[in-house]
Tab-separated table of C-alpha atoms in Angstrom:
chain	number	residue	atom	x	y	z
A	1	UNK	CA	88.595	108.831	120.391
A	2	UNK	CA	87.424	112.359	120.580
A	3	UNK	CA	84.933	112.174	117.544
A	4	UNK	CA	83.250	109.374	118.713
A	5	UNK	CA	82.704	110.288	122.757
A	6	UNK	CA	79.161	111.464	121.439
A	7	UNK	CA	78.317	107.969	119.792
A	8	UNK	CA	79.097	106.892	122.989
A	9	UNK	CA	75.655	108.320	124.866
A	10	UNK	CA	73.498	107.872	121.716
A	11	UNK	CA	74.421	104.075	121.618
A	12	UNK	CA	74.024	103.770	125.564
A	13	UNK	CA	70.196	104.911	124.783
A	14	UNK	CA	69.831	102.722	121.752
A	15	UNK	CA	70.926	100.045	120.554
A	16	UNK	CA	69.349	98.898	116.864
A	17	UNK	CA	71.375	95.115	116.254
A	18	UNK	CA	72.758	94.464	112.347
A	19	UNK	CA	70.326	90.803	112.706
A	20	UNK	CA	67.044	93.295	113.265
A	21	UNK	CA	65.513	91.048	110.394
A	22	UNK	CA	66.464	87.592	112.250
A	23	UNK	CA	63.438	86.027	113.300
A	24	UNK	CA	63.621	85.141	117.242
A	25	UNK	CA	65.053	81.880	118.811
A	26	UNK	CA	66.810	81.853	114.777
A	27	UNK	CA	70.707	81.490	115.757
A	28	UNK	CA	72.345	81.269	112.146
A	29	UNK	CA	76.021	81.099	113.148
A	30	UNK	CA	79.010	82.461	111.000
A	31	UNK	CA	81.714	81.795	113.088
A	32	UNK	CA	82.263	79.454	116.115
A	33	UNK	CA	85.710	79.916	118.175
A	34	UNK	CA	85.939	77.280	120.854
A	35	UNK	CA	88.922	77.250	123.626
A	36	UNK	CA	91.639	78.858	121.695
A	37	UNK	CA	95.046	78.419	122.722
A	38	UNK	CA	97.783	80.331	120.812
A	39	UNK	CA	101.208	80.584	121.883
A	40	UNK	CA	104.257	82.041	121.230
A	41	UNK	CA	107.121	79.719	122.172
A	42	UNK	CA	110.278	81.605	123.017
A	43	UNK	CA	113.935	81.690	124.944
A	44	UNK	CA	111.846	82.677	127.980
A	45	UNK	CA	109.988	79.812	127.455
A	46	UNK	CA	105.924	79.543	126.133
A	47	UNK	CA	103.863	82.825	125.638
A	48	UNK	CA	100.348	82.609	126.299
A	49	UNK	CA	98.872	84.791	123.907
A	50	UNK	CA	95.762	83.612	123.527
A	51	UNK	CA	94.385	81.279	126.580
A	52	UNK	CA	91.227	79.462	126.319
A	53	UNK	CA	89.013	82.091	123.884
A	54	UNK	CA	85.604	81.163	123.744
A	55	UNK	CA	83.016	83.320	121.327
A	56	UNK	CA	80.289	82.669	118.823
A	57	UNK	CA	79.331	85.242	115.843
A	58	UNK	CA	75.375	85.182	114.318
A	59	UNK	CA	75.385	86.432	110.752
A	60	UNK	CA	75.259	90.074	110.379
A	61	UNK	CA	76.356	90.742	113.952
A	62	UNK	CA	78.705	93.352	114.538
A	63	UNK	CA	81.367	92.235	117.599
A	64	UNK	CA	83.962	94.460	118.932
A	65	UNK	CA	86.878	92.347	120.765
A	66	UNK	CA	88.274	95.684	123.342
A	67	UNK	CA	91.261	95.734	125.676
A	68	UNK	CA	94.518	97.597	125.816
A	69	UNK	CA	97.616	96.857	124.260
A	70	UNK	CA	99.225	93.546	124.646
A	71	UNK	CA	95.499	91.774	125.888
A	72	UNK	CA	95.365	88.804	122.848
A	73	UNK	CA	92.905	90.873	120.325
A	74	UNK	CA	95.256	91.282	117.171
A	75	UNK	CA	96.533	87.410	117.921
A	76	UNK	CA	92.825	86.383	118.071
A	77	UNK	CA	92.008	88.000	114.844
A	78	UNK	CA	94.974	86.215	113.008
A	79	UNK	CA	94.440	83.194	114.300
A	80	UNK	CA	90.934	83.002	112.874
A	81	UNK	CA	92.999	83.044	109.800
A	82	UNK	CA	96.078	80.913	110.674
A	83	UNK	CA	98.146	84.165	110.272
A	84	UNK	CA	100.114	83.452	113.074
A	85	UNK	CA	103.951	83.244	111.949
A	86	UNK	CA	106.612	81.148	113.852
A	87	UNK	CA	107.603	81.082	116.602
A	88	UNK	CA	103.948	81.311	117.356
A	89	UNK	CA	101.457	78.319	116.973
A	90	UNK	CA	97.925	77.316	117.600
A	91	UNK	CA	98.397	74.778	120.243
A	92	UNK	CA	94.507	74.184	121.053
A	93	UNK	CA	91.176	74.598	120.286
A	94	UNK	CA	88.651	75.042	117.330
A	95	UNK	CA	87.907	77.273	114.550
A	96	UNK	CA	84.612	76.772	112.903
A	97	UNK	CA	83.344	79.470	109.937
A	98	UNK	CA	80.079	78.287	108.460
A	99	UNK	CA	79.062	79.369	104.862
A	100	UNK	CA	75.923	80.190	103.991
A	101	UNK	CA	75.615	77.143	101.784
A	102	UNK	CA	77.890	74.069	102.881
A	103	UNK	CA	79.245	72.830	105.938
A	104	UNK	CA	81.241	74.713	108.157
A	105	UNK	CA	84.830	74.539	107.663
A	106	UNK	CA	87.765	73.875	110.833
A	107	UNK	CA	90.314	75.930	110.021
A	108	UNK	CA	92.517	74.449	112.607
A	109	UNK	CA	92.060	71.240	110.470
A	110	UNK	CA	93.066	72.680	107.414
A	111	UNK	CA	97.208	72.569	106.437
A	112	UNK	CA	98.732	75.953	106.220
A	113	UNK	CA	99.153	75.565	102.606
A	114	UNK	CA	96.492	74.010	101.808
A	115	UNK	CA	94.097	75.233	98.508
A	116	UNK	CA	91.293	75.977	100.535
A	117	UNK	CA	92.547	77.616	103.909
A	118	UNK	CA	93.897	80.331	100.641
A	119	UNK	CA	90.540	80.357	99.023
A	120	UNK	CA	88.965	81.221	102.568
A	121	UNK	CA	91.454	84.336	103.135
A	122	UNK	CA	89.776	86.866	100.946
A	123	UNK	CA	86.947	85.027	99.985
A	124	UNK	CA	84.416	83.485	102.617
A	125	UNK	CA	86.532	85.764	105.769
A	126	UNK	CA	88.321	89.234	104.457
A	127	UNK	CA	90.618	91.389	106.684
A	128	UNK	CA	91.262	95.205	107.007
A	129	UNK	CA	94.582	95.324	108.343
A	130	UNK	CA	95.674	98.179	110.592
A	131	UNK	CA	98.292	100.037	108.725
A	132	UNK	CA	97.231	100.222	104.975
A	133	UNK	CA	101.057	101.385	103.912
A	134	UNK	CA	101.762	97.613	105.172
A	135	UNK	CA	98.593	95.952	103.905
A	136	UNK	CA	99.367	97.264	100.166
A	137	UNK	CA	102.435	96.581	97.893
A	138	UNK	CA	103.951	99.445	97.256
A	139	UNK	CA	105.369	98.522	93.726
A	140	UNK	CA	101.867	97.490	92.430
A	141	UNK	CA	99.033	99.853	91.872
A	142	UNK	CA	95.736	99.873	93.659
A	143	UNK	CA	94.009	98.256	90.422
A	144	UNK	CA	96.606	95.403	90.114
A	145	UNK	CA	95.790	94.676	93.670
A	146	UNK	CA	91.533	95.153	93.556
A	147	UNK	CA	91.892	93.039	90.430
A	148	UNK	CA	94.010	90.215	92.026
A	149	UNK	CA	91.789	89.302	94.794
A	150	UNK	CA	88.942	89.505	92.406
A	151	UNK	CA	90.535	86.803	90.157
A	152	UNK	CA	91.916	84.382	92.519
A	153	UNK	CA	88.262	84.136	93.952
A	154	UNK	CA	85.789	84.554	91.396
A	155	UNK	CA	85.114	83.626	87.798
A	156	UNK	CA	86.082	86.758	85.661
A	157	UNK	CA	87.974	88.391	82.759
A	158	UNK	CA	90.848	91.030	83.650
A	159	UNK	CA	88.117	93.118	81.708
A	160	UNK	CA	85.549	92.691	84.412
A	161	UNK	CA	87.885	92.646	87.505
A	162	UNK	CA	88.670	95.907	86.825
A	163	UNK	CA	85.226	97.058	85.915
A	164	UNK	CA	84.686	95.731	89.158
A	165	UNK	CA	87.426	97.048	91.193
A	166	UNK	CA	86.555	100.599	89.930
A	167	UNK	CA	82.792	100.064	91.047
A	168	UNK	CA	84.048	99.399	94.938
A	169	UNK	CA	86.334	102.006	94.841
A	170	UNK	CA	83.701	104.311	93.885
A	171	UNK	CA	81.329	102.593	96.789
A	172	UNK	CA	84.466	103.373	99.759
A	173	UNK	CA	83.922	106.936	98.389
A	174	UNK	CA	87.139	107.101	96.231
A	175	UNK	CA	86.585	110.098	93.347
A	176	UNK	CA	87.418	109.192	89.984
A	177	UNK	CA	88.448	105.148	90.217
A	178	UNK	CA	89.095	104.884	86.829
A	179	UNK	CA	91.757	106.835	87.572
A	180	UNK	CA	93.023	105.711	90.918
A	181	UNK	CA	93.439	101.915	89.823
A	182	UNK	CA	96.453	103.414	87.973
A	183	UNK	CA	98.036	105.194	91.192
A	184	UNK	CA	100.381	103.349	93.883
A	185	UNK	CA	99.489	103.726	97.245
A	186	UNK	CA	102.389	106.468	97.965
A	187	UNK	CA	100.178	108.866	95.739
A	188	UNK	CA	96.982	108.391	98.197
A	189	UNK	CA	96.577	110.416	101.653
A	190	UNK	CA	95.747	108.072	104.598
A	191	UNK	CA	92.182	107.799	104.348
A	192	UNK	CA	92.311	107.048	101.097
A	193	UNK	CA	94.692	104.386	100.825
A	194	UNK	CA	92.205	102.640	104.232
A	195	UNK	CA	89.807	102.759	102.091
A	196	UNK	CA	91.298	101.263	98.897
A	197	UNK	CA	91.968	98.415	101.722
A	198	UNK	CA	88.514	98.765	102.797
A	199	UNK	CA	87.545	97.705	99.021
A	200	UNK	CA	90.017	95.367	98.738
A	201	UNK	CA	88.981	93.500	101.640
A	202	UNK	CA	84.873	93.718	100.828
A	203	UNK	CA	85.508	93.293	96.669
A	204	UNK	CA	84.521	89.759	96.782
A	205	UNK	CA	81.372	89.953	98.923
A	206	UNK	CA	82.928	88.248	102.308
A	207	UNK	CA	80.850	86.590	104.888
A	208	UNK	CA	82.873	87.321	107.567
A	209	UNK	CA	84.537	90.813	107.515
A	210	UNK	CA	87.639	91.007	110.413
A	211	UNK	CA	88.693	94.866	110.876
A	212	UNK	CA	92.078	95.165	113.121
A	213	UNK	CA	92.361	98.154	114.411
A	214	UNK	CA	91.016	99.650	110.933
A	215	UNK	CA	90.950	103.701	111.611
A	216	UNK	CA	94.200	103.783	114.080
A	217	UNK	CA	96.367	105.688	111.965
A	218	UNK	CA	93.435	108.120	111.050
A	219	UNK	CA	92.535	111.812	111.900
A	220	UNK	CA	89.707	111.687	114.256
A	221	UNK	CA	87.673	113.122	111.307
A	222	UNK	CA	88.955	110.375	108.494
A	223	UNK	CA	87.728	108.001	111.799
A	224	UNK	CA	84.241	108.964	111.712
A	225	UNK	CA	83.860	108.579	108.139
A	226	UNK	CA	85.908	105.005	107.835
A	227	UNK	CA	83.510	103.676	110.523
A	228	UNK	CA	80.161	105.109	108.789
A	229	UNK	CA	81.602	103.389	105.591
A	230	UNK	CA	82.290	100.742	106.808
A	231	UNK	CA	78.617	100.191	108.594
A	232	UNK	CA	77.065	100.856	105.251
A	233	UNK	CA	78.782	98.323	102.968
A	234	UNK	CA	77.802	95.675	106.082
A	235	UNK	CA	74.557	96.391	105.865
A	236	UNK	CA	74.246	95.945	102.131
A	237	UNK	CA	76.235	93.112	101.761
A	238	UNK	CA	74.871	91.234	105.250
A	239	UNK	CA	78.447	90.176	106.561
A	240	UNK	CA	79.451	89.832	109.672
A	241	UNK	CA	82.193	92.148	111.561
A	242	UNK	CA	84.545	90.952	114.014
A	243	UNK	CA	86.211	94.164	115.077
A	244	UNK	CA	89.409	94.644	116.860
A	245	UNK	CA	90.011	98.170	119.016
A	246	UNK	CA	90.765	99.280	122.229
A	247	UNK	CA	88.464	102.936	121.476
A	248	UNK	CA	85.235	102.283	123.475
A	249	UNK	CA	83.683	105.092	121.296
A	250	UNK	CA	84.046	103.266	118.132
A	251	UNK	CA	82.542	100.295	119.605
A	252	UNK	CA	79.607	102.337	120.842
A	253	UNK	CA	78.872	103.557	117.388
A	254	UNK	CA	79.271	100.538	115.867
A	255	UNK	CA	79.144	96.755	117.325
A	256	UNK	CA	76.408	95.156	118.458
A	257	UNK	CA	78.191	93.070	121.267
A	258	UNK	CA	80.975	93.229	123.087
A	259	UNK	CA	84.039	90.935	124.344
A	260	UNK	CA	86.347	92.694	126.671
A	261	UNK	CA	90.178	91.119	126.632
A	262	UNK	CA	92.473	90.777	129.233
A	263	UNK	CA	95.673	88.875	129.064
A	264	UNK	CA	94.777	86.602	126.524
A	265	UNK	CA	90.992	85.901	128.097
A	266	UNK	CA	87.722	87.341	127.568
A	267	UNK	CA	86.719	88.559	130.939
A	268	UNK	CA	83.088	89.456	129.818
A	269	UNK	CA	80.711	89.835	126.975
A	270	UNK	CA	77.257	90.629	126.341
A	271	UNK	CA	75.628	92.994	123.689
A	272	UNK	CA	77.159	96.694	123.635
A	273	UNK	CA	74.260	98.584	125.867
A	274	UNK	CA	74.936	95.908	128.977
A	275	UNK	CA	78.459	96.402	128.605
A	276	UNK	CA	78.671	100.107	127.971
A	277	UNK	CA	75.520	100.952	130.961
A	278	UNK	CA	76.147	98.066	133.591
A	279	UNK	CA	79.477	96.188	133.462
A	280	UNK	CA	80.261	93.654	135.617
A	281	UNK	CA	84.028	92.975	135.645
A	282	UNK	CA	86.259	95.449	137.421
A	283	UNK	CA	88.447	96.069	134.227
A	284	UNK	CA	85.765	96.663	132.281
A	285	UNK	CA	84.251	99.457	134.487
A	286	UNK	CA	88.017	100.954	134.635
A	287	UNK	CA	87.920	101.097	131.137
A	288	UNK	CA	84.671	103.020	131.076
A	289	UNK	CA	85.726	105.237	133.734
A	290	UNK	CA	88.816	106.222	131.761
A	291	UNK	CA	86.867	107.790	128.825
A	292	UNK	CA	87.118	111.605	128.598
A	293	UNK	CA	82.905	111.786	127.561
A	294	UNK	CA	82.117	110.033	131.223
A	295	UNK	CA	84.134	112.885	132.687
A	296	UNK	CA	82.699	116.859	133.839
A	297	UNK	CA	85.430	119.496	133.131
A	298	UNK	CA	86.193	119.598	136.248
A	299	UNK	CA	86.493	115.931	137.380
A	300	UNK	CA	90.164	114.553	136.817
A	301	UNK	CA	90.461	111.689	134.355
A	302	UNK	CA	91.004	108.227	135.616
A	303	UNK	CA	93.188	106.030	134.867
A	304	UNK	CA	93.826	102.733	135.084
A	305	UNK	CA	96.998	102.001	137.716
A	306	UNK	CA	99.620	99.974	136.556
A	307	UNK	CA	100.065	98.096	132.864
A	308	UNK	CA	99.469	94.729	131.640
A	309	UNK	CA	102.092	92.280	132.464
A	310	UNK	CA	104.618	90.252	130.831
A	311	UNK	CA	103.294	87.127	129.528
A	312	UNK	CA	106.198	85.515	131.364
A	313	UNK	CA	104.726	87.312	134.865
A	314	UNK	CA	101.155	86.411	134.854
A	315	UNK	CA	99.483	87.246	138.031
A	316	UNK	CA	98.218	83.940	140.008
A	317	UNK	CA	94.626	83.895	140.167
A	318	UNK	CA	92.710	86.634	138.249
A	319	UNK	CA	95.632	88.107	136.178
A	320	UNK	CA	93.914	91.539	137.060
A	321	UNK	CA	93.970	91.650	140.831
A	322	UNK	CA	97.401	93.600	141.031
A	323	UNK	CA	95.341	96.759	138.967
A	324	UNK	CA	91.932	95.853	140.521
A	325	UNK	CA	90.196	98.774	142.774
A	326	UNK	CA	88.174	95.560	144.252
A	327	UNK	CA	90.762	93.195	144.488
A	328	UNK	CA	90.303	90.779	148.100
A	329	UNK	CA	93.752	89.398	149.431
A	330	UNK	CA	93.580	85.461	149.472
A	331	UNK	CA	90.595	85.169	146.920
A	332	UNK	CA	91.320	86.923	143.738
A	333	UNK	CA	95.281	86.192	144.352
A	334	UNK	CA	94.852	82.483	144.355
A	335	UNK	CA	94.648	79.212	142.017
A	336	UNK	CA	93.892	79.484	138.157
A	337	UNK	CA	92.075	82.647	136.418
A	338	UNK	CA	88.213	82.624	137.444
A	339	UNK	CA	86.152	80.827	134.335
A	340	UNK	CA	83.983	82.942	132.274
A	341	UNK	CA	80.569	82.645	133.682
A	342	UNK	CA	76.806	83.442	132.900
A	343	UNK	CA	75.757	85.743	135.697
A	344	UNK	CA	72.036	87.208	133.634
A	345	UNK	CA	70.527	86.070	130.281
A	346	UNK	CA	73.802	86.663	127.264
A	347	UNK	CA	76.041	88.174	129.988
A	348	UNK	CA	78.923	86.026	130.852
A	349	UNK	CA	81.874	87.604	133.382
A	350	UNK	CA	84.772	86.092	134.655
A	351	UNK	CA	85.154	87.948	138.528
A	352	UNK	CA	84.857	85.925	141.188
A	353	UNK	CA	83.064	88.925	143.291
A	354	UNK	CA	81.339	90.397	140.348
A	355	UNK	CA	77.670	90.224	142.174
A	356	UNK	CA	79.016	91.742	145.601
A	357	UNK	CA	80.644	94.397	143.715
A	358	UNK	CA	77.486	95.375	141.766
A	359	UNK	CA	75.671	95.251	145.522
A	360	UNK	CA	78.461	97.320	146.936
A	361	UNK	CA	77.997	100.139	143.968
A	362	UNK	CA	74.238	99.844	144.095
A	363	UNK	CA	74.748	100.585	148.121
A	364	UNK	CA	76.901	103.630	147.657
A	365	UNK	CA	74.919	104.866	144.886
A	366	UNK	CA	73.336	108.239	145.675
């Protein structure tokens, strides 16, 4: 996180959207999620990974799904592209990607083997996984790879594909492609073999561009340079980013809005300056408050008590209560998890005293 704490304050003081060109009251959707439900069914019985996600994307936004470990992000992403192995299932809910020309697609309509649930991986929605030693064969070379998902969705000659797949590899920043085609992914260094992913993933012009996790197993300086790249090739192309982390710096230097996860919810969204300058929820504000950049060198670093629970122990009520600085006995500790709500104009928040805690702080405010 340490090489993007200073994107952190310049994004905080402005914020310059990927749909800058969109003309106003315009709302030209990529991807619709509505009420997602996916489980895990187990010996201990059913898992609820994912719980009733909600989200919309606009084309050429940027969102960043945050949250710790174990919060539904990952399961989210896959699910988007029916990923999700046994024993887990999509058990509700509706996926909707719209291409720029046709009609949008349900992907929870489509069979799992179907011919064109495999054309959309890779083609209309692309995904950077998070460990690119696990993403790439290791007995095929880059080039075979590139070329592969060039000519399973588009109309060219082995010729071209690799014409092509040298050209990306030499847009990710990869020196002599020619080359590199030839090499396995045991001859690359880390960042290189993210970004032969990257290229992979981007080769075929995607709409919709999901990035899990995509600079994890970087050096914080391979990081900074991943997430510039990455930035770039959306703005040329014009896709759209869902990205998956739990580093609140490399949201604020890259997403445009923001939907924080907790236990398989979203507990609240709204574009990246609300969230990052006046959250609303109580776990979003502890994740803030845990960064090192919000911290003087002489102020200990917070953290955030306790971890997420088993999916077998959620909480009753709002599943964060037991970790909550602001929880209230008898309210937050009773019935079904509080609904995600619209408390100002494209800022929803699911805390039940979310407007009396924002009093309280305003109150004690110096």
């Amino acid at each position: 996180m340490t090489s993007n704490t200073s994107a952190f304050a310049l994004r905080t003081s402005s914020v310059t959207p990927s749909t800058e060109g969109q003309r106003e009251g315009e709302e030209d959707f990529v991807l619709h999620v509505n009420d997602l439900k996916t489980h895990f069914h187990t010996v201990e019985g059913e898992l609820p990974a994912v719980n009733g996600v909600t989200f919309s994307m606009r084309r050429g936004q940027i969102l960043a799904i945050v949250g710790e470990s174990g919060c539904g992000k990952s399961v989210t992403a896959y699910s988007i592209l029916r990923l999700i192995l046994e024993p887990g299932k999509i058990v509700g809910g509706q996926i909707l990607v719209k291409p720029r020309h046709g009609n949008p697609i349900d992907v929870t309509a489509l069979d799992k083997k179907s011919e064109r649930l495999f054309a959309l991986r890779g083609g209309l929605v692309s995904m950077i996984f998070q460990e690119p030693m696990t993403a790439l064969s290791p007995v095929h070379t880059i080039g075979n790879q590139i070329c592969e998902a060039i000519l399973l969705h588009q109309d060219a000659t082995n010729e071209q594909a690799e014409a092509r797949a040298a050209e990306m590899l030499a847009k990710v920043g990869i020196p002599n492609p020619a080359e590199r085609l030839r090499q396995y992914p045991f001859e690359m260094s880390g960042g290189m073999r993210q970004r032969a992913v990257i290229a992979m993933a981007m080769v075929c012009n995607p709409e919709l561009l999901i990035a899990d996790e995509p600079t994890t197993a970087l050096d914080v300086t391979i990081q900074a340079q991943i997430m510039s790249l990455m930035k770039s090739l959306q703005r040329e192309s014009g896709a759209s980013i869902l990205l998956i982390t739990h580093d609140l710096g490399v949201v604020a230097q890259m997403a445009d809005e923001v939907a924080v996860m907790y236990l398989g919810r979203i507990v609240e969204q709204a574009d990246v300056r609300t969230v990052l300058k006046s959250p609303k929820h109580p776990y979003t504000m502890a994740l803030l408050e845990s960064l090192p950049s919000l911290r003087t060198a002489h102020e200990k670093l917070r953290s955030i008590k306790g971890s997420v629970p088993s999916l077998t122990e959620i909480p009753p009520g709002c599943p964060f209560h037991p970790r909550c600085d602001y929880y209230q006995p008898e309210r937050c500790d009773v019935g079904g998890p509080p609904e995600l709500r619209t408390i100002s104009p494209a800022h929803k928040v699911a805390c039940l005293r979310a407007e009396e805690i924002t009093k309280d702080k305003k109150r004690l405010s110096p």
